[in-house]
mmCIF file of C-alpha atoms in Angstrom:
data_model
loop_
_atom_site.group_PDB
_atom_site.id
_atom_site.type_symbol
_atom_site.label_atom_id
_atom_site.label_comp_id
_atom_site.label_asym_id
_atom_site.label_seq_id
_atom_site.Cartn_x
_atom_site.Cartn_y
_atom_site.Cartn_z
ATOM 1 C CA UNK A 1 0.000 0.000 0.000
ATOM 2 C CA UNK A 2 1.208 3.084 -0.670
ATOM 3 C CA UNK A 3 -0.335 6.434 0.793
ATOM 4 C CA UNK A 4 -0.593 10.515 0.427
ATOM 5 C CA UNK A 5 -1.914 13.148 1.744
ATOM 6 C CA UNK A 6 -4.867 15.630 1.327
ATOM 7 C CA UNK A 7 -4.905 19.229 2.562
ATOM 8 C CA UNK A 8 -8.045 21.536 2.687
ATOM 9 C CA UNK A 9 -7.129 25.311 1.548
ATOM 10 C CA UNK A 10 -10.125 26.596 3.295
ATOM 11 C CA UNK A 11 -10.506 28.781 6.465
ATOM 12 C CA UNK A 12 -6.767 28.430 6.413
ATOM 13 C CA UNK A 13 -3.378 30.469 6.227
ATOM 14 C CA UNK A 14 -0.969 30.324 3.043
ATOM 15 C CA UNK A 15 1.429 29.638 6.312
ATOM 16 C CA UNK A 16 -0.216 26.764 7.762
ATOM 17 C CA UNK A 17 -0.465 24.794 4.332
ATOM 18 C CA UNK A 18 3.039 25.139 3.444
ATOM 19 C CA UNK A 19 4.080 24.399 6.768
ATOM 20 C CA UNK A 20 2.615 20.482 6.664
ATOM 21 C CA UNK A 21 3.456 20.047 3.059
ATOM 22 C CA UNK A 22 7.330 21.208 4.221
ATOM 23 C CA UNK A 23 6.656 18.545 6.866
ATOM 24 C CA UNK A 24 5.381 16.092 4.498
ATOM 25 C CA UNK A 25 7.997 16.462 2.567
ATOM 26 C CA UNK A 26 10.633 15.072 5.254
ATOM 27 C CA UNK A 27 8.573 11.354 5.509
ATOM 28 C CA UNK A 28 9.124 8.968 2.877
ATOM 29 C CA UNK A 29 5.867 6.855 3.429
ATOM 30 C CA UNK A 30 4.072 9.740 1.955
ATOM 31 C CA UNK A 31 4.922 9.743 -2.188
ATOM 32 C CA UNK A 32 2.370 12.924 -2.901
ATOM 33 C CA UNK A 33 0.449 15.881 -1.296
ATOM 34 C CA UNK A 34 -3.101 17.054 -2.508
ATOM 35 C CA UNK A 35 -5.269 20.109 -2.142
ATOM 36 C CA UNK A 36 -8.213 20.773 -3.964
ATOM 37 C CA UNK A 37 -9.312 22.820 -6.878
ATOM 38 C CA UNK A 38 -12.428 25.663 -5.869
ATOM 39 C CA UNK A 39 -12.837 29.177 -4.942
ATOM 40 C CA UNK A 40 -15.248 29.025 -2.633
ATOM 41 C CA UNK A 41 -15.177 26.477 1.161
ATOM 42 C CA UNK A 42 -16.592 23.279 0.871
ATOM 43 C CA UNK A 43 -17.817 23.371 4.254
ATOM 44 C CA UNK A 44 -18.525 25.877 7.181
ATOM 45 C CA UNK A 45 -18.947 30.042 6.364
ATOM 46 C CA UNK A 46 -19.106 29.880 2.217
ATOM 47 C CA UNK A 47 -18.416 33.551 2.350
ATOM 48 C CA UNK A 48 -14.643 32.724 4.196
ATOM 49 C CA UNK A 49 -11.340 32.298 2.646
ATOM 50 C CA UNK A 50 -10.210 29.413 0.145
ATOM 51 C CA UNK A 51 -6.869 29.436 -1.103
ATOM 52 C CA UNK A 52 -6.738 28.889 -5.165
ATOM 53 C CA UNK A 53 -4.917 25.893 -6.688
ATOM 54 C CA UNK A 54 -2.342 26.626 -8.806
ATOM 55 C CA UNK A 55 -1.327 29.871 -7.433
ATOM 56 C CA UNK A 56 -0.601 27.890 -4.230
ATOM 57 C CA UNK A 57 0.455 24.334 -6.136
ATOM 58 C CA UNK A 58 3.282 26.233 -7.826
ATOM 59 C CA UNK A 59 4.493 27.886 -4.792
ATOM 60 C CA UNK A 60 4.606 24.555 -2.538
ATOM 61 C CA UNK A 61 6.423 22.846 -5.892
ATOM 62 C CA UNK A 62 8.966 25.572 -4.580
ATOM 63 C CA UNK A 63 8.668 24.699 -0.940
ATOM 64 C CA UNK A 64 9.148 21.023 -1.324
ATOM 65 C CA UNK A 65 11.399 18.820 -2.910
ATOM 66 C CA UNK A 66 10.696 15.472 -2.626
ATOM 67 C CA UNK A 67 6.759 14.517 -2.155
ATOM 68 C CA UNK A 68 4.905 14.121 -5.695
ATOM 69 C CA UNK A 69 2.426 17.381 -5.955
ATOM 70 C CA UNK A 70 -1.005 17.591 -7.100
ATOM 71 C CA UNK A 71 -4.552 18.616 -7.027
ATOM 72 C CA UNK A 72 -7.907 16.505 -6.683
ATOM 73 C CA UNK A 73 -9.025 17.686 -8.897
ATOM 74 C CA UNK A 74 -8.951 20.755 -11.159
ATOM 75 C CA UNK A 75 -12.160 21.528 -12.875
ATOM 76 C CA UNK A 76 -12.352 21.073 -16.611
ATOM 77 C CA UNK A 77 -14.996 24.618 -17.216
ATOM 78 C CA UNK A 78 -12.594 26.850 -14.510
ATOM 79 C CA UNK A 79 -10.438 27.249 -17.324
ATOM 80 C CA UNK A 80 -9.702 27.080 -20.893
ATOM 81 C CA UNK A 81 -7.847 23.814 -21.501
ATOM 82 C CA UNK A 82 -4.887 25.576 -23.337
ATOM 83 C CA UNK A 83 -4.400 27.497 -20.620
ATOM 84 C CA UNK A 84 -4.239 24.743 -18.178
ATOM 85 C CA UNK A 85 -1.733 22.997 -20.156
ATOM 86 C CA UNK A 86 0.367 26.045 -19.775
ATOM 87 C CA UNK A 87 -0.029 26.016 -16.240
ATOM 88 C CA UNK A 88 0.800 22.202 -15.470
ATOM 89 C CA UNK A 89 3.815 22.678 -17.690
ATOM 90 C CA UNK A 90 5.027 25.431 -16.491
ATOM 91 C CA UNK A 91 4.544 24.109 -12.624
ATOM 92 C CA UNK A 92 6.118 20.741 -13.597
ATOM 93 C CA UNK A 93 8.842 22.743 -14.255
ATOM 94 C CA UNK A 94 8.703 24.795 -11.295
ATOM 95 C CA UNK A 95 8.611 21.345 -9.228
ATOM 96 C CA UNK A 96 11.413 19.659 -11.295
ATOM 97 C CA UNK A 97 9.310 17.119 -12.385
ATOM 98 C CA UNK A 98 6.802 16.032 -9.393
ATOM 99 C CA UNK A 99 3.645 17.329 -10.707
ATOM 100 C CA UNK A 100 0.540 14.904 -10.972
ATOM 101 C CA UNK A 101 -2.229 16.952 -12.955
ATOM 102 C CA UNK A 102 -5.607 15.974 -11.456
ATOM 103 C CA UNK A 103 -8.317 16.761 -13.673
ATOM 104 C CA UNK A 104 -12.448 16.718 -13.506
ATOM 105 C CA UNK A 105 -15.007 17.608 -15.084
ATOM 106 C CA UNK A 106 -16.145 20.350 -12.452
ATOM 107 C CA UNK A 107 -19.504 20.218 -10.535
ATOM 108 C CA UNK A 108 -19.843 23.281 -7.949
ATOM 109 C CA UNK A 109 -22.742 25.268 -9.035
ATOM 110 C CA UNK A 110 -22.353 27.644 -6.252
ATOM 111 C CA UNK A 111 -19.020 28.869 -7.629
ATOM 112 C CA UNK A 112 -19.891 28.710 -11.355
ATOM 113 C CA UNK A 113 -23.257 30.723 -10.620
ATOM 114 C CA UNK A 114 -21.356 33.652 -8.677
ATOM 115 C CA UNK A 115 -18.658 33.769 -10.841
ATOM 116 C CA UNK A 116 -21.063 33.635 -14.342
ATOM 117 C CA UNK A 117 -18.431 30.448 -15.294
ATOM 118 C CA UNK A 118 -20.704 27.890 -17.436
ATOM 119 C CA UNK A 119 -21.259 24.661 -15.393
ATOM 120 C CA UNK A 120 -23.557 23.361 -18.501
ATOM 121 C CA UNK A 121 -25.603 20.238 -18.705
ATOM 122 C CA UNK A 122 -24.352 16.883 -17.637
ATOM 123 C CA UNK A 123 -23.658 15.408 -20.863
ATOM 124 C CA UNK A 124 -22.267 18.456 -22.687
ATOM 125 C CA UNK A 125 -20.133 18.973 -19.789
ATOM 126 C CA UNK A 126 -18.188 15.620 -20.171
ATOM 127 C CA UNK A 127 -18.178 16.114 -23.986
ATOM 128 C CA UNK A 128 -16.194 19.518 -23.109
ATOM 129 C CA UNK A 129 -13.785 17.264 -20.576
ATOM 130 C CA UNK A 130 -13.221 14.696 -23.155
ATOM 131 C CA UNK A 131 -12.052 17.228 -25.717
ATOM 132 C CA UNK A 132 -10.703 19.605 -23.374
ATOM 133 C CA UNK A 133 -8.146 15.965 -22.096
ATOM 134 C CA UNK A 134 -7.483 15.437 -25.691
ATOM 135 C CA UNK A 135 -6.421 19.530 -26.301
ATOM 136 C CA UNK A 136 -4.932 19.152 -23.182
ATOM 137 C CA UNK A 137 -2.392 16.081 -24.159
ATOM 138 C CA UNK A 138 -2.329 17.296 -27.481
ATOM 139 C CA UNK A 139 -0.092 20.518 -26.137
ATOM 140 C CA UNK A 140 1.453 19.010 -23.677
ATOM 141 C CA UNK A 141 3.151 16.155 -26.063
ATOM 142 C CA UNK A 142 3.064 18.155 -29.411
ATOM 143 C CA UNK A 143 5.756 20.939 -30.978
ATOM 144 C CA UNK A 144 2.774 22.044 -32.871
ATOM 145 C CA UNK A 145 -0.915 21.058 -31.899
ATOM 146 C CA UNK A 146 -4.097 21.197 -34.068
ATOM 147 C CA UNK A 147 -7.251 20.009 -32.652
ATOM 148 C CA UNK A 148 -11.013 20.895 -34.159
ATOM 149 C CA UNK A 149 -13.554 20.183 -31.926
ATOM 150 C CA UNK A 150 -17.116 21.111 -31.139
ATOM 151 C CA UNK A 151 -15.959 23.226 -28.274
ATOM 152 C CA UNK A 152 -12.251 23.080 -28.400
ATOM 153 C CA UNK A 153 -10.245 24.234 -31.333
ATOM 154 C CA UNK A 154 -6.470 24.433 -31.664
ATOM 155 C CA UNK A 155 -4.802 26.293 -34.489
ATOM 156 C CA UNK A 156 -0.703 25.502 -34.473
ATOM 157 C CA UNK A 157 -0.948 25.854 -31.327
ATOM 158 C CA UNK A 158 2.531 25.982 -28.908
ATOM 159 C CA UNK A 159 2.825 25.318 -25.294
ATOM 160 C CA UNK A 160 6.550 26.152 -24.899
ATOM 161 C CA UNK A 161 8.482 25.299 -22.746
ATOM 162 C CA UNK A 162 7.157 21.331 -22.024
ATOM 163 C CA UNK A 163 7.122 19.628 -18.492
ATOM 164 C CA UNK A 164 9.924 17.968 -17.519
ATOM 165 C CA UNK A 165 8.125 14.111 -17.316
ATOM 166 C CA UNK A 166 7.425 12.680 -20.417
ATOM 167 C CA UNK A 167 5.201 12.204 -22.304
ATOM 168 C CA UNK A 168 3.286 14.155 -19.716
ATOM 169 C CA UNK A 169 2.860 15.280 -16.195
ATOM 170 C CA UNK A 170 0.629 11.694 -15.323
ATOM 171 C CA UNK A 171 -2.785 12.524 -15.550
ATOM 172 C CA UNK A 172 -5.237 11.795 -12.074
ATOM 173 C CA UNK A 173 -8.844 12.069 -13.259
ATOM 174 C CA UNK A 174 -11.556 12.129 -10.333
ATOM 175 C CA UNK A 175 -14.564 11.071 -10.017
ATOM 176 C CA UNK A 176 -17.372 7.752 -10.164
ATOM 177 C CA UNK A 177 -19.525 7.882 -13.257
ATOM 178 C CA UNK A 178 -19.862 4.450 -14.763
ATOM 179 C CA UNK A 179 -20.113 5.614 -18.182
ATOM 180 C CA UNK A 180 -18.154 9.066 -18.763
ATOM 181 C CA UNK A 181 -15.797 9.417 -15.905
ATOM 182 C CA UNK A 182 -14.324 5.726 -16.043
ATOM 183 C CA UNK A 183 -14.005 5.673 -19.542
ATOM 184 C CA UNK A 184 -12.179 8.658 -19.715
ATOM 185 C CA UNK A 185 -9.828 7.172 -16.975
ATOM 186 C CA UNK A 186 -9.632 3.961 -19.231
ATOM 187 C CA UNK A 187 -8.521 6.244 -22.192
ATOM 188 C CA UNK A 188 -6.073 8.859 -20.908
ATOM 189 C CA UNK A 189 -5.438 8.864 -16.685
ATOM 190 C CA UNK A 190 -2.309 6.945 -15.492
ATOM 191 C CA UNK A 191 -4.328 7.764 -12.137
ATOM 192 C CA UNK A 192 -7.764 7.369 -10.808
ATOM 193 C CA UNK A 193 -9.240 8.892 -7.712
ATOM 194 C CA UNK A 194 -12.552 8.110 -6.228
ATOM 195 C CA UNK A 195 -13.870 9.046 -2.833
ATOM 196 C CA UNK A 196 -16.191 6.057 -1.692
ATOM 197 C CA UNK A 197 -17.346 5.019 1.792
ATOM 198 C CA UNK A 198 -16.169 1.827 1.956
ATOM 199 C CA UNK A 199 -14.102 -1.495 0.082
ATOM 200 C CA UNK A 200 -17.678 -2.556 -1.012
ATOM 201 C CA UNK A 201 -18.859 0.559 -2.942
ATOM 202 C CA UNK A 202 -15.057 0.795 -4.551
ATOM 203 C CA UNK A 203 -14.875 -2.878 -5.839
ATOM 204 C CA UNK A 204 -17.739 -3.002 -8.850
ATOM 205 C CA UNK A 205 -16.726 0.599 -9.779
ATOM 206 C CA UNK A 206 -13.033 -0.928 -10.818
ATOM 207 C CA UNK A 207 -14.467 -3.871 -12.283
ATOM 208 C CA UNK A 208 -16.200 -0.895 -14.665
ATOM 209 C CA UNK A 209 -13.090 0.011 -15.510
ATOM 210 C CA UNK A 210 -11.361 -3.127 -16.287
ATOM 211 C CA UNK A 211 -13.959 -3.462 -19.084
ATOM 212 C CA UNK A 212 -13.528 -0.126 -19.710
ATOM 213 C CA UNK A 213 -9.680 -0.358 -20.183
ATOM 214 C CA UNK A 214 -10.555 -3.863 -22.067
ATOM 215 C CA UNK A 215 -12.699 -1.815 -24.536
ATOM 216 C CA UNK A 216 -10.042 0.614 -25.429
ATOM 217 C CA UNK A 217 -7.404 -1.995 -25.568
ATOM 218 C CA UNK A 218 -5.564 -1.138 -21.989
ATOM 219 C CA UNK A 219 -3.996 -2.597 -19.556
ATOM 220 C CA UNK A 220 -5.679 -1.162 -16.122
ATOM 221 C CA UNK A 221 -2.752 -2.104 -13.951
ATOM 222 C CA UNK A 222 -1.275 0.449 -15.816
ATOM 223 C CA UNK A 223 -3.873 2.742 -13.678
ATOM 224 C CA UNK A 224 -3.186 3.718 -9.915
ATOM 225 C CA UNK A 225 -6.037 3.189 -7.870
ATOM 226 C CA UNK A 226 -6.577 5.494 -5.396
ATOM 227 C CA UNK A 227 -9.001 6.420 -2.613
ATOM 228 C CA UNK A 228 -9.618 8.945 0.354
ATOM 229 C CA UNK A 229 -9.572 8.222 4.400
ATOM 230 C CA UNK A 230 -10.752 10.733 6.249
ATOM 231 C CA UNK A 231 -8.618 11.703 9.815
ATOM 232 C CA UNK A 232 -11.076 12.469 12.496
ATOM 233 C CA UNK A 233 -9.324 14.673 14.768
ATOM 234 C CA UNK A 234 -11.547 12.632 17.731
ATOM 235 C CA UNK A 235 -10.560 9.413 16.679
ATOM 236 C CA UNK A 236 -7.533 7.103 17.326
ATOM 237 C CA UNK A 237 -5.214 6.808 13.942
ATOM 238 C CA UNK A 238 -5.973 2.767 14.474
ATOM 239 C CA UNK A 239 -9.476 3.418 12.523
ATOM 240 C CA UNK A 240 -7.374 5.477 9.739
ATOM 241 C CA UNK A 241 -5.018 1.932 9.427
ATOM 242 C CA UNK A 242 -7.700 -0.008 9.502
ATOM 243 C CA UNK A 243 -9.406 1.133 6.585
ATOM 244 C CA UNK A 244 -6.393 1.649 4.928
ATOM 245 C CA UNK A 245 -5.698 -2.149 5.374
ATOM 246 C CA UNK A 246 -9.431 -2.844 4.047
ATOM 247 C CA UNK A 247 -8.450 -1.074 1.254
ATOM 248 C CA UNK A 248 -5.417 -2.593 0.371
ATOM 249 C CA UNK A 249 -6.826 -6.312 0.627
ATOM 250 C CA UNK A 250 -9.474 -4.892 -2.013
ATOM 251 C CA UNK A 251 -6.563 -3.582 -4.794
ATOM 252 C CA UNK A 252 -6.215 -0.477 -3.802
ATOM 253 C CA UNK A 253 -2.823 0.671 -4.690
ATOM 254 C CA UNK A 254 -2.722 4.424 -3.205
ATOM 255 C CA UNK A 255 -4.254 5.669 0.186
ATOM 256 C CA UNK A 256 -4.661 9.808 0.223
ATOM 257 C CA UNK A 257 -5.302 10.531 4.238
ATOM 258 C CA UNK A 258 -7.296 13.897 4.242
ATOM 259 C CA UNK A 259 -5.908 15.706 7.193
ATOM 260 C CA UNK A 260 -8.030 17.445 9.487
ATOM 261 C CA UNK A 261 -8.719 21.301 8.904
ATOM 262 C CA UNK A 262 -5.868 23.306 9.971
ATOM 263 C CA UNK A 263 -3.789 19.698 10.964
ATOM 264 C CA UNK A 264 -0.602 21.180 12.446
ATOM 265 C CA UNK A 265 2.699 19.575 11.019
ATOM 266 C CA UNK A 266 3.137 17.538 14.085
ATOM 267 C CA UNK A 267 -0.192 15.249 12.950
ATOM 268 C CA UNK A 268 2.222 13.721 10.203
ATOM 269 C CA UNK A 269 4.746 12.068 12.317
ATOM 270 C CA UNK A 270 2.288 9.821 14.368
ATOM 271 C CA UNK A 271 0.559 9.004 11.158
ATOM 272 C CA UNK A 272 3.756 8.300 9.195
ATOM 273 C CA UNK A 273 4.134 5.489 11.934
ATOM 274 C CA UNK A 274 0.772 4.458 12.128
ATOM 275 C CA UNK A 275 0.543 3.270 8.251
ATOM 276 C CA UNK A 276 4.822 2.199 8.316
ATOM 277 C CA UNK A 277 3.489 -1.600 9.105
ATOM 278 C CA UNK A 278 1.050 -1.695 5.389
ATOM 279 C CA UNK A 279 3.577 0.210 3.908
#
């Protein structure tokens, strides 16, 4: 087993954030560090501060330099695919090479409403991620990219300079739906995320993607499987092993422990020694 983990960049300091990803940074058990991609809090006063993604993924690439960084996940409609591949280029750079570019489809009507950002219907929401992924690879693996879609158009179009990892930054696509979601995973992530409640909601969703990756010709051990564990701050760390354990007996390859709001850096230590043994 293999684990991460999760910061929340709400009703939080720049200071506090960087301070358990430095912290992070010095325990081998943990491969990568996450944060989330929205403007807004996900939970308590909406109206209170949020830290945005890349701004503050590119700055801890330049705080860290070890842990694998990344984001879970940014939305597809926040921003125009070209200029996301700009972004995860340039902040693979910035990280020499440790980025992991998490990518959704987006689903936060509360932000898209106040902001006047298009959330659109369901279906052509994933028909704008599935050519927004394929602009998206195009630039980041192409001297010159061309792509003419129904939404997305490229016209010799440059993203200079390229990441460092080739052919890409690995791609981390989040998310549950049977039929969109997991078959864009099949076709393009070298990671999948899902946040489920338990071994027995997580095992028929991966046998959807083995057919999936089956269908497109794939091999989905190609395809890190990963899934989120909540810390409770008023439970013992023994419930946070043993669901990681669960997990692991199901296939599982990658535990990301979401720390508690505001987790001081000292919460990593105890953990890092909790999870050594399924290490």
């Amino acid at each position: 087993m293999r684990f991460a983990i999760k910061t929340r960049p709400e009703h939080t300091t720049w200071q506090q954030l960087r301070d358990v990803w430095i912290a992070a940074d010095e325990f081998e058990i943990f491969e990568s560090a996450w944060h989330w991609d929205h403007f807004y809090p996900l939970s308590g006063d909406m109206a209170g501060p949020n830290l945005e993604a890349w701004t503050t993924l590119a700055a801890l690439a330049q705080a860290t330099k070890r842990i694998r960084i990344g984001c879970q996940v940014n939305g597809m409609i926040y921003r125009h695919p070209a200029v996301t591949a700009n972004m995860a280029a340039t902040t693979d750079i910035i990280s020499g090479g440790r980025l992991e570019l998490g990518l959704g489809a987006g689903w936060n009507e509360m932000e898209t409403t106040a902001y006047g950002i298009e959330l659109y219907g369901l279906k052509e929401r994933f028909d704008r991620f599935d050519e927004g992924m394929q602009a998206i690879v195009a630039l980041l693996t192409e001297k010159v990219a061309n792509f003419d879609g129904k939404y997305i158009k490229l016209t010799d179009a440059y993203c200079e300079p390229k990441g460092v990892q080739t052919p890409h930054p690995p791609i981390a696509i989040g998310g549950k739906g049977p039929k969109r979601t997991l078959r864009a995973v099949a076709r393009w992530a070298q990671h999948w995320n899902v946040i489920v409640a338990n071994p027995e909601e997580w095992k028929p969703l991966k046998d959807i993607l083995v057919k999936h990756c089956e269908d497109v010709g794939r091999d989905v051990n190609e395809i890190t499987c990963s899934v989120n564990v909540r810390v409770d701050p008023d439970q013992p760390l023994d419930n946070v092993v043993a669901a990681s354990a669960a997990y692991a007996e199901a296939g599982v390859d990658l535990v990301v422990v979401n720390l508690p709001l505001d987790a001081p850096p000292s919460v990593l230590e105890p953990l890092a020694k909790a999870l050594a043994p399924l290490a």
